mmCIF file of C-alpha atoms in Angstrom:
data_model
loop_
_atom_site.group_PDB
_atom_site.id
_atom_site.type_symbol
_atom_site.label_atom_id
_atom_site.label_comp_id
_atom_site.label_asym_id
_atom_site.label_seq_id
_atom_site.Cartn_x
_atom_site.Cartn_y
_atom_site.Cartn_z
ATOM 1 C CA MET A 88 75.421 72.868 109.652
ATOM 2 C CA SER A 89 78.919 72.366 108.189
ATOM 3 C CA SER A 90 81.871 72.328 110.553
ATOM 4 C CA LYS A 91 84.293 72.992 107.719
ATOM 5 C CA PRO A 92 86.319 76.225 107.992
ATOM 6 C CA LYS A 93 84.807 79.090 106.010
ATOM 7 C CA ILE A 94 87.220 81.175 103.961
ATOM 8 C CA LEU A 95 86.455 84.483 102.272
ATOM 9 C CA LEU A 96 88.452 85.311 99.136
ATOM 10 C CA ILE A 97 88.799 89.066 98.615
ATOM 11 C CA TYR A 98 89.839 90.052 95.095
ATOM 12 C CA THR A 99 91.296 93.562 94.874
ATOM 13 C CA GLY A 100 92.848 93.273 91.424
ATOM 14 C CA GLY A 101 96.174 92.166 90.006
ATOM 15 C CA THR A 102 97.504 89.539 87.634
ATOM 16 C CA ILE A 103 96.121 86.578 89.583
ATOM 17 C CA GLY A 104 92.551 87.553 88.708
ATOM 18 C CA MET A 105 93.192 87.938 84.999
ATOM 19 C CA SER A 106 92.474 85.512 82.208
ATOM 20 C CA LYS A 107 93.846 85.723 78.705
ATOM 21 C CA ASP A 108 91.738 86.180 75.610
ATOM 22 C CA PHE A 109 93.570 83.652 73.441
ATOM 23 C CA GLU A 110 92.434 85.332 70.222
ATOM 24 C CA THR A 111 93.654 88.843 71.080
ATOM 25 C CA GLY A 112 96.213 88.036 73.807
ATOM 26 C CA ALA A 113 94.675 90.740 76.016
ATOM 27 C CA LEU A 114 94.239 90.214 79.737
ATOM 28 C CA LYS A 115 90.855 90.766 81.349
ATOM 29 C CA ALA A 116 89.434 90.215 84.824
ATOM 30 C CA PHE A 117 87.416 87.033 85.166
ATOM 31 C CA ASN A 118 84.325 86.382 87.249
ATOM 32 C CA PHE A 119 85.430 85.034 90.630
ATOM 33 C CA GLY A 120 82.039 83.405 91.014
ATOM 34 C CA LYS A 121 83.304 80.969 88.382
ATOM 35 C CA LEU A 122 86.502 80.228 90.279
ATOM 36 C CA LEU A 123 85.836 76.492 90.469
ATOM 37 C CA GLN A 124 85.629 76.312 86.694
ATOM 38 C CA LYS A 125 89.113 77.808 86.407
ATOM 39 C CA ILE A 126 90.634 75.841 89.300
ATOM 40 C CA PRO A 127 88.582 72.667 89.865
ATOM 41 C CA GLU A 128 91.253 71.437 92.325
ATOM 42 C CA ILE A 129 89.823 73.879 94.877
ATOM 43 C CA LYS A 130 86.926 71.433 95.348
ATOM 44 C CA GLN A 131 89.368 69.078 97.064
ATOM 45 C CA LEU A 132 90.109 71.583 99.840
ATOM 46 C CA ASP A 133 88.383 70.766 103.111
ATOM 47 C CA CYS A 134 86.764 74.163 103.547
ATOM 48 C CA GLU A 135 83.924 76.328 102.289
ATOM 49 C CA ILE A 136 84.965 79.208 100.049
ATOM 50 C CA GLU A 137 83.069 82.349 99.178
ATOM 51 C CA THR A 138 84.298 85.281 97.139
ATOM 52 C CA VAL A 139 83.928 89.036 97.080
ATOM 53 C CA SER A 140 85.535 91.471 94.658
ATOM 54 C CA PHE A 141 86.262 95.156 94.654
ATOM 55 C CA GLU A 142 83.529 96.788 92.605
ATOM 56 C CA THR A 143 86.282 98.039 90.316
ATOM 57 C CA PRO A 144 89.424 95.876 90.644
ATOM 58 C CA ILE A 145 92.584 97.981 90.575
ATOM 59 C CA ASP A 146 96.173 97.530 89.516
ATOM 60 C CA SER A 147 98.236 97.359 92.687
ATOM 61 C CA SER A 148 100.233 100.382 91.482
ATOM 62 C CA ASN A 149 97.096 102.374 92.319
ATOM 63 C CA MET A 150 96.880 100.980 95.859
ATOM 64 C CA ASN A 151 96.596 103.628 98.586
ATOM 65 C CA PRO A 152 95.297 104.059 102.167
ATOM 66 C CA GLU A 153 91.713 104.439 100.914
ATOM 67 C CA GLU A 154 91.917 101.021 99.243
ATOM 68 C CA TRP A 155 93.524 99.518 102.370
ATOM 69 C CA THR A 156 90.522 100.777 104.304
ATOM 70 C CA LYS A 157 88.230 98.984 101.828
ATOM 71 C CA ILE A 158 90.032 95.693 102.456
ATOM 72 C CA ALA A 159 89.968 96.224 106.223
ATOM 73 C CA THR A 160 86.261 97.078 106.123
ATOM 74 C CA ILE A 161 85.414 93.913 104.162
ATOM 75 C CA ILE A 162 87.275 91.868 106.782
ATOM 76 C CA GLU A 163 85.559 93.775 109.613
ATOM 77 C CA GLU A 164 82.069 93.270 108.178
ATOM 78 C CA ASN A 165 82.643 89.546 107.559
ATOM 79 C CA TYR A 166 84.861 88.786 110.552
ATOM 80 C CA ALA A 167 82.299 86.842 112.581
ATOM 81 C CA ALA A 168 81.111 84.754 109.630
ATOM 82 C CA TYR A 169 84.478 83.428 108.396
ATOM 83 C CA ASP A 170 87.438 81.556 109.861
ATOM 84 C CA GLY A 171 90.047 83.065 107.566
ATOM 85 C CA PHE A 172 90.595 85.531 104.745
ATOM 86 C CA VAL A 173 92.657 85.346 101.563
ATOM 87 C CA VAL A 174 93.353 88.666 99.854
ATOM 88 C CA LEU A 175 94.183 88.458 96.152
ATOM 89 C CA HIS A 176 96.360 91.410 95.272
ATOM 90 C CA GLY A 177 98.826 92.599 92.645
ATOM 91 C CA SER A 178 102.372 91.781 93.636
ATOM 92 C CA ASP A 179 103.971 95.208 93.107
ATOM 93 C CA THR A 180 102.631 96.806 96.301
ATOM 94 C CA MET A 181 101.557 93.673 98.175
ATOM 95 C CA SER A 182 104.188 94.097 100.897
ATOM 96 C CA TYR A 183 102.966 97.630 101.591
ATOM 97 C CA SER A 184 99.353 96.441 101.823
ATOM 98 C CA ALA A 185 100.153 93.441 104.016
ATOM 99 C CA SER A 186 102.165 95.714 106.321
ATOM 100 C CA ALA A 187 99.411 98.318 106.488
ATOM 101 C CA LEU A 188 96.697 95.751 107.235
ATOM 102 C CA SER A 189 98.812 94.232 110.003
ATOM 103 C CA PHE A 190 98.726 97.565 111.847
ATOM 104 C CA MET A 191 95.108 98.358 110.991
ATOM 105 C CA LEU A 192 93.792 95.022 112.347
ATOM 106 C CA GLU A 193 94.426 95.102 116.102
ATOM 107 C CA ASN A 194 93.619 91.988 118.170
ATOM 108 C CA LEU A 195 93.411 89.882 115.004
ATOM 109 C CA ALA A 196 92.580 86.283 115.913
ATOM 110 C CA LYS A 197 92.189 84.836 112.399
ATOM 111 C CA PRO A 198 94.502 84.497 109.396
ATOM 112 C CA VAL A 199 94.600 87.143 106.684
ATOM 113 C CA VAL A 200 96.741 85.756 103.859
ATOM 114 C CA PHE A 201 97.798 87.951 100.936
ATOM 115 C CA THR A 202 98.725 86.225 97.700
ATOM 116 C CA GLY A 203 98.922 86.862 93.989
ATOM 117 C CA SER A 204 100.861 85.654 90.985
ATOM 118 C CA GLN A 205 103.363 86.612 88.333
ATOM 119 C CA LEU A 206 101.296 85.055 85.527
ATOM 120 C CA PRO A 207 97.500 85.123 84.951
ATOM 121 C CA ILE A 208 95.360 82.310 86.302
ATOM 122 C CA GLY A 209 94.568 80.975 82.832
ATOM 123 C CA ASP A 210 98.160 80.914 81.623
ATOM 124 C CA LEU A 211 99.640 77.503 80.877
ATOM 125 C CA ARG A 212 102.647 78.021 83.193
ATOM 126 C CA THR A 213 100.841 80.085 85.795
ATOM 127 C CA ASP A 214 101.958 80.237 89.415
ATOM 128 C CA ALA A 215 98.468 81.438 90.364
ATOM 129 C CA LYS A 216 96.972 78.009 91.043
ATOM 130 C CA GLU A 217 99.590 76.866 93.540
ATOM 131 C CA ASN A 218 99.699 80.230 95.300
ATOM 132 C CA LEU A 219 95.926 80.423 95.604
ATOM 133 C CA ILE A 220 95.292 76.800 96.606
ATOM 134 C CA THR A 221 98.002 76.781 99.280
ATOM 135 C CA ALA A 222 97.027 80.221 100.607
ATOM 136 C CA ILE A 223 93.462 78.943 101.099
ATOM 137 C CA GLN A 224 94.716 75.736 102.681
ATOM 138 C CA ILE A 225 96.904 77.672 105.129
ATOM 139 C CA ALA A 226 94.082 80.098 105.960
ATOM 140 C CA SER A 227 91.835 77.141 106.802
ATOM 141 C CA LEU A 228 94.289 75.416 109.187
ATOM 142 C CA GLN A 229 92.666 74.822 112.566
ATOM 143 C CA GLU A 230 93.504 73.163 115.868
ATOM 144 C CA ASN A 231 90.809 72.399 118.418
ATOM 145 C CA GLY A 232 88.370 74.486 116.402
ATOM 146 C CA ARG A 233 90.595 77.588 116.412
ATOM 147 C CA PRO A 234 92.706 79.050 113.606
ATOM 148 C CA VAL A 235 96.361 78.036 113.806
ATOM 149 C CA ILE A 236 97.546 81.369 112.391
ATOM 150 C CA ASN A 237 96.198 84.686 113.603
ATOM 151 C CA GLU A 238 98.172 87.365 111.825
ATOM 152 C CA VAL A 239 98.505 89.072 108.449
ATOM 153 C CA CYS A 240 100.729 86.960 106.174
ATOM 154 C CA LEU A 241 101.914 86.822 102.600
ATOM 155 C CA TYR A 242 102.126 83.549 100.649
ATOM 156 C CA PHE A 243 104.162 83.268 97.459
ATOM 157 C CA GLU A 244 106.113 80.463 95.768
ATOM 158 C CA TYR A 245 105.990 77.800 98.508
ATOM 159 C CA LYS A 246 106.633 80.174 101.441
ATOM 160 C CA LEU A 247 104.359 81.886 103.947
ATOM 161 C CA TYR A 248 105.905 85.002 105.459
ATOM 162 C CA ARG A 249 104.779 87.468 108.100
ATOM 163 C CA GLY A 250 103.291 90.181 105.901
ATOM 164 C CA ASN A 251 105.010 93.139 107.538
ATOM 165 C CA ARG A 252 108.417 91.473 107.156
ATOM 166 C CA THR A 253 108.288 91.130 103.363
ATOM 167 C CA SER A 254 109.674 92.957 100.350
ATOM 168 C CA LYS A 255 109.232 92.252 96.665
ATOM 169 C CA VAL A 256 112.674 91.487 95.270
ATOM 170 C CA ASN A 257 112.094 90.220 91.734
ATOM 171 C CA ALA A 258 109.794 91.355 88.942
ATOM 172 C CA GLU A 259 110.273 88.282 86.733
ATOM 173 C CA HIS A 260 110.883 85.195 88.886
ATOM 174 C CA PHE A 261 108.111 83.211 90.568
ATOM 175 C CA LYS A 262 110.097 83.652 93.791
ATOM 176 C CA ALA A 263 109.193 87.326 93.922
ATOM 177 C CA PHE A 264 109.229 87.960 97.683
ATOM 178 C CA THR A 265 111.521 87.539 100.620
ATOM 179 C CA ALA A 266 111.495 88.382 104.308
ATOM 180 C CA PRO A 267 115.104 89.492 104.809
ATOM 181 C CA ASN A 268 115.117 89.550 108.607
ATOM 182 C CA TYR A 269 112.596 86.890 109.630
ATOM 183 C CA PRO A 270 112.290 83.207 108.644
ATOM 184 C CA GLU A 271 109.264 81.845 106.785
ATOM 185 C CA LEU A 272 106.290 80.870 108.963
ATOM 186 C CA VAL A 273 105.296 77.950 106.740
ATOM 187 C CA GLU A 274 107.106 76.110 103.953
ATOM 188 C CA SER A 275 105.049 74.238 101.398
ATOM 189 C CA GLY A 276 106.459 70.978 100.083
ATOM 190 C CA VAL A 277 104.969 67.494 99.996
ATOM 191 C CA HIS A 278 103.619 68.527 103.401
ATOM 192 C CA LEU A 279 103.152 71.924 105.001
ATOM 193 C CA LYS A 280 106.032 72.542 107.411
ATOM 194 C CA LEU A 281 104.763 74.868 110.152
ATOM 195 C CA ASN A 282 107.359 76.819 112.123
ATOM 196 C CA THR A 283 104.900 77.434 114.950
ATOM 197 C CA HIS A 284 107.533 78.940 117.261
ATOM 198 C CA LEU A 285 107.713 81.893 114.859
ATOM 199 C CA PHE A 286 103.969 82.625 114.868
ATOM 200 C CA LEU A 287 102.564 85.574 116.768
ATOM 201 C CA PRO A 288 101.012 84.436 120.072
ATOM 202 C CA VAL A 289 97.378 83.330 119.901
ATOM 203 C CA ASN A 290 95.073 86.210 120.700
ATOM 204 C CA THR A 291 92.659 85.057 123.382
ATOM 205 C CA GLU A 292 91.524 88.455 124.596
ATOM 206 C CA GLY A 293 90.108 91.556 123.050
ATOM 207 C CA LYS A 294 87.769 92.107 120.137
ATOM 208 C CA LEU A 295 89.013 93.000 116.693
ATOM 209 C CA ILE A 296 89.692 96.731 116.430
ATOM 210 C CA VAL A 297 89.972 98.130 112.906
ATOM 211 C CA HIS A 298 91.977 101.346 112.615
ATOM 212 C CA LYS A 299 90.947 103.269 109.511
ATOM 213 C CA ASN A 300 92.606 106.617 110.167
ATOM 214 C CA LEU A 301 95.918 106.587 108.300
ATOM 215 C CA ASP A 302 97.883 109.810 107.844
ATOM 216 C CA SER A 303 99.726 109.908 104.531
ATOM 217 C CA HIS A 304 101.626 113.150 105.161
ATOM 218 C CA VAL A 305 104.823 111.119 105.007
ATOM 219 C CA ALA A 306 107.774 110.580 102.681
ATOM 220 C CA ILE A 307 110.680 108.211 102.049
ATOM 221 C CA ILE A 308 114.148 109.670 101.478
ATOM 222 C CA LYS A 309 116.922 107.426 100.218
ATOM 223 C CA MET A 310 120.394 108.700 101.048
ATOM 224 C CA PHE A 311 122.980 108.720 98.263
ATOM 225 C CA PRO A 312 126.495 110.117 97.933
ATOM 226 C CA GLY A 313 126.199 113.640 96.617
ATOM 227 C CA MET A 314 122.758 114.448 98.023
ATOM 228 C CA SER A 315 122.677 118.235 98.173
ATOM 229 C CA GLU A 316 121.623 120.499 100.998
ATOM 230 C CA VAL A 317 119.026 122.232 98.829
ATOM 231 C CA VAL A 318 117.333 118.939 97.900
ATOM 232 C CA LEU A 319 117.069 117.688 101.491
ATOM 233 C CA ALA A 320 116.007 121.106 102.781
ATOM 234 C CA SER A 321 113.268 121.285 100.146
ATOM 235 C CA ILE A 322 111.856 117.899 101.141
ATOM 236 C CA LEU A 323 111.952 118.641 104.868
ATOM 237 C CA ALA A 324 110.157 121.942 104.222
ATOM 238 C CA ILE A 325 107.150 120.313 102.506
ATOM 239 C CA LYS A 326 103.962 121.821 103.910
ATOM 240 C CA ASP A 327 102.136 119.581 106.434
ATOM 241 C CA LEU A 328 104.815 116.870 106.286
ATOM 242 C CA LYS A 329 104.688 114.888 109.548
ATOM 243 C CA GLY A 330 107.012 111.922 109.146
ATOM 244 C CA ILE A 331 109.945 110.659 107.103
ATOM 245 C CA VAL A 332 111.512 107.258 106.609
ATOM 246 C CA LEU A 333 115.195 107.920 106.026
ATOM 247 C CA GLU A 334 116.951 105.082 104.202
ATOM 248 C CA THR A 335 120.548 105.319 105.397
ATOM 249 C CA TYR A 336 123.697 103.318 104.675
ATOM 250 C CA GLY A 337 124.636 100.025 106.323
ATOM 251 C CA SER A 338 123.687 99.863 109.993
ATOM 252 C CA GLY A 339 122.109 103.326 109.990
ATOM 253 C CA ASN A 340 124.940 105.593 108.893
ATOM 254 C CA ALA A 341 124.582 109.033 107.317
ATOM 255 C CA PRO A 342 126.796 112.059 106.571
ATOM 256 C CA THR A 343 128.303 113.915 109.528
ATOM 257 C CA GLU A 344 128.510 117.222 107.677
ATOM 258 C CA ASP A 345 127.151 120.176 109.628
ATOM 259 C CA TRP A 346 124.517 121.132 107.064
ATOM 260 C CA PHE A 347 123.012 117.634 107.113
ATOM 261 C CA LEU A 348 122.859 117.325 110.901
ATOM 262 C CA ASN A 349 121.557 120.884 111.256
ATOM 263 C CA LEU A 350 118.678 120.168 108.877
ATOM 264 C CA ILE A 351 117.784 116.943 110.718
ATOM 265 C CA GLU A 352 117.946 118.656 114.109
ATOM 266 C CA LYS A 353 115.777 121.573 112.954
ATOM 267 C CA ALA A 354 113.210 119.186 111.421
ATOM 268 C CA ILE A 355 112.912 117.095 114.611
ATOM 269 C CA GLN A 356 112.631 120.212 116.769
ATOM 270 C CA SER A 357 109.766 121.393 114.542
ATOM 271 C CA GLY A 358 107.882 118.158 115.307
ATOM 272 C CA LEU A 359 108.821 115.998 112.310
ATOM 273 C CA HIS A 360 109.229 112.267 113.076
ATOM 274 C CA ILE A 361 112.292 110.819 111.317
ATOM 275 C CA VAL A 362 112.727 107.026 111.214
ATOM 276 C CA ASN A 363 116.132 105.552 110.368
ATOM 277 C CA VAL A 364 116.040 102.335 108.308
ATOM 278 C CA THR A 365 118.818 100.636 106.396
ATOM 279 C CA GLN A 366 118.746 100.680 102.611
ATOM 280 C CA CYS A 367 120.454 97.280 102.651
ATOM 281 C CA SER A 368 118.214 94.366 101.696
ATOM 282 C CA GLY A 369 118.818 92.753 105.081
ATOM 283 C CA GLY A 370 120.207 93.645 108.475
ATOM 284 C CA SER A 371 119.401 96.183 111.148
ATOM 285 C CA VAL A 372 119.940 99.799 112.077
ATOM 286 C CA ASN A 373 122.236 100.085 115.098
ATOM 287 C CA MET A 374 122.677 103.772 115.778
ATOM 288 C CA GLY A 375 125.809 104.485 117.784
ATOM 289 C CA GLN A 376 127.785 101.560 116.389
ATOM 290 C CA TYR A 377 129.740 103.978 114.192
ATOM 291 C CA GLU A 378 130.467 107.676 114.539
ATOM 292 C CA THR A 379 128.379 108.297 111.400
ATOM 293 C CA SER A 380 125.202 107.243 113.213
ATOM 294 C CA THR A 381 125.965 108.460 116.745
ATOM 295 C CA ALA A 382 124.949 112.007 115.855
ATOM 296 C CA LEU A 383 121.557 110.850 114.520
ATOM 297 C CA LYS A 384 120.922 108.999 117.760
ATOM 298 C CA SER A 385 121.742 112.061 119.856
ATOM 299 C CA LEU A 386 119.372 114.203 117.784
ATOM 300 C CA GLY A 387 116.428 111.915 118.573
ATOM 301 C CA VAL A 388 116.093 110.097 115.251
ATOM 302 C CA ILE A 389 113.868 107.016 115.649
ATOM 303 C CA SER A 390 115.613 103.663 115.178
ATOM 304 C CA GLY A 391 113.766 101.426 112.740
ATOM 305 C CA LYS A 392 115.966 98.512 113.856
ATOM 306 C CA ASP A 393 115.389 95.674 111.346
ATOM 307 C CA ILE A 394 112.029 96.888 110.011
ATOM 308 C CA THR A 395 111.456 96.946 106.235
ATOM 309 C CA THR A 396 110.855 100.243 104.461
ATOM 310 C CA GLU A 397 107.344 99.025 103.579
ATOM 311 C CA ALA A 398 106.492 98.344 107.215
ATOM 312 C CA ALA A 399 108.195 101.547 108.394
ATOM 313 C CA ILE A 400 106.180 103.849 106.134
ATOM 314 C CA THR A 401 102.856 102.139 106.860
ATOM 315 C CA LYS A 402 103.573 102.040 110.610
ATOM 316 C CA LEU A 403 104.323 105.755 110.411
ATOM 317 C CA MET A 404 100.956 106.378 108.697
ATOM 318 C CA TYR A 405 99.194 104.242 111.306
ATOM 319 C CA LEU A 406 100.799 105.871 114.364
ATOM 320 C CA LEU A 407 100.341 109.399 112.993
ATOM 321 C CA GLY A 408 96.656 108.567 112.589
ATOM 322 C CA GLN A 409 96.472 107.664 116.299
ATOM 323 C CA ASN A 410 97.391 111.178 117.465
ATOM 324 C CA ILE A 411 100.068 109.856 119.809
ATOM 325 C CA PRO A 412 101.748 112.516 121.984
ATOM 326 C CA GLN A 413 105.108 113.698 120.651
ATOM 327 C CA SER A 414 106.860 112.548 123.830
ATOM 328 C CA GLU A 415 105.669 108.940 123.392
ATOM 329 C CA PHE A 416 105.948 108.539 119.618
ATOM 330 C CA LYS A 417 109.586 107.411 119.440
ATOM 331 C CA THR A 418 109.156 104.771 122.160
ATOM 332 C CA ILE A 419 106.010 103.343 120.553
ATOM 333 C CA PHE A 420 107.556 103.243 117.068
ATOM 334 C CA GLU A 421 110.595 101.379 118.387
ATOM 335 C CA THR A 422 108.279 98.789 120.005
ATOM 336 C CA ALA A 423 107.146 95.698 118.096
ATOM 337 C CA LEU A 424 103.371 96.074 117.697
ATOM 338 C CA ARG A 425 102.663 93.223 115.229
ATOM 339 C CA GLY A 426 105.979 91.389 115.064
ATOM 340 C CA GLU A 427 107.356 93.846 112.510
ATOM 341 C CA ILE A 428 110.683 94.335 114.299
ATOM 342 C CA SER A 429 112.900 91.978 116.271
ATOM 343 C CA LEU A 430 112.995 92.441 120.025
#
């Protein structure tokens, strides 16, 4: 029996799994069973690799909670048989998916590494090979027979990030992702540089719990100068709406006009959960630092602190699906559950 780490590759769709028909120029999904033919270098990795694909691979623009549940279920059903998982995914919504899976997989004790590429795997200048090979290598890292990493991560262009800390920031460069408020976990160069002090603590207790009940009665509102009362009132009045991520200015600032604060107060009193996140690419919400955020704090708006919008909306879906009492919701949201916010 082999003692090599066993890695399961899960292909959901996206550019990384495409190959080009050089006669027509069209992109088409290739058979992942023939992965070694496309990337023979994988044979040099000191691990066993098996693959599974979505029955119908999807563009990541079509990703949704139902598809997240498919990924989580594949991991759940294969959890005992593999030492790590690499999820191949389109880059456009990868940060949302990595964030969602981080909340769905409670007591995770093995690596789940999301990766993808900007160019197809068969392209001459593709970034797919390096991303895939290093993602597998990282997922197979072990120490004393145990995985070194036991959290949901995202690997792209020489950097491994905590998945729920990432955002896609460029549609054309190979360096497509960043984690604005948390350093990279691993940097790939001649050697892999592991920043182990940044890893989530090793999970030594508790079995994997997979949460599949996500509530998508949520919305994201981005503040802008000139937002009208009728627009905000219309959004807040959406039937069955349960939670909102409010992207405010700077460190959590918003208008102090009476109509705005009255609408927010009425919405919260009716049971709507409103999370304040900054629309800046980096930094943290600090309600009360300026007068323009003090009112939001007094109304009971939830502080997203330095969480990303992607993690905030998926955390909202996750917590709403847990039927948490109204009185506890704010405290739990403002607590780091999977390393998604800084203490």
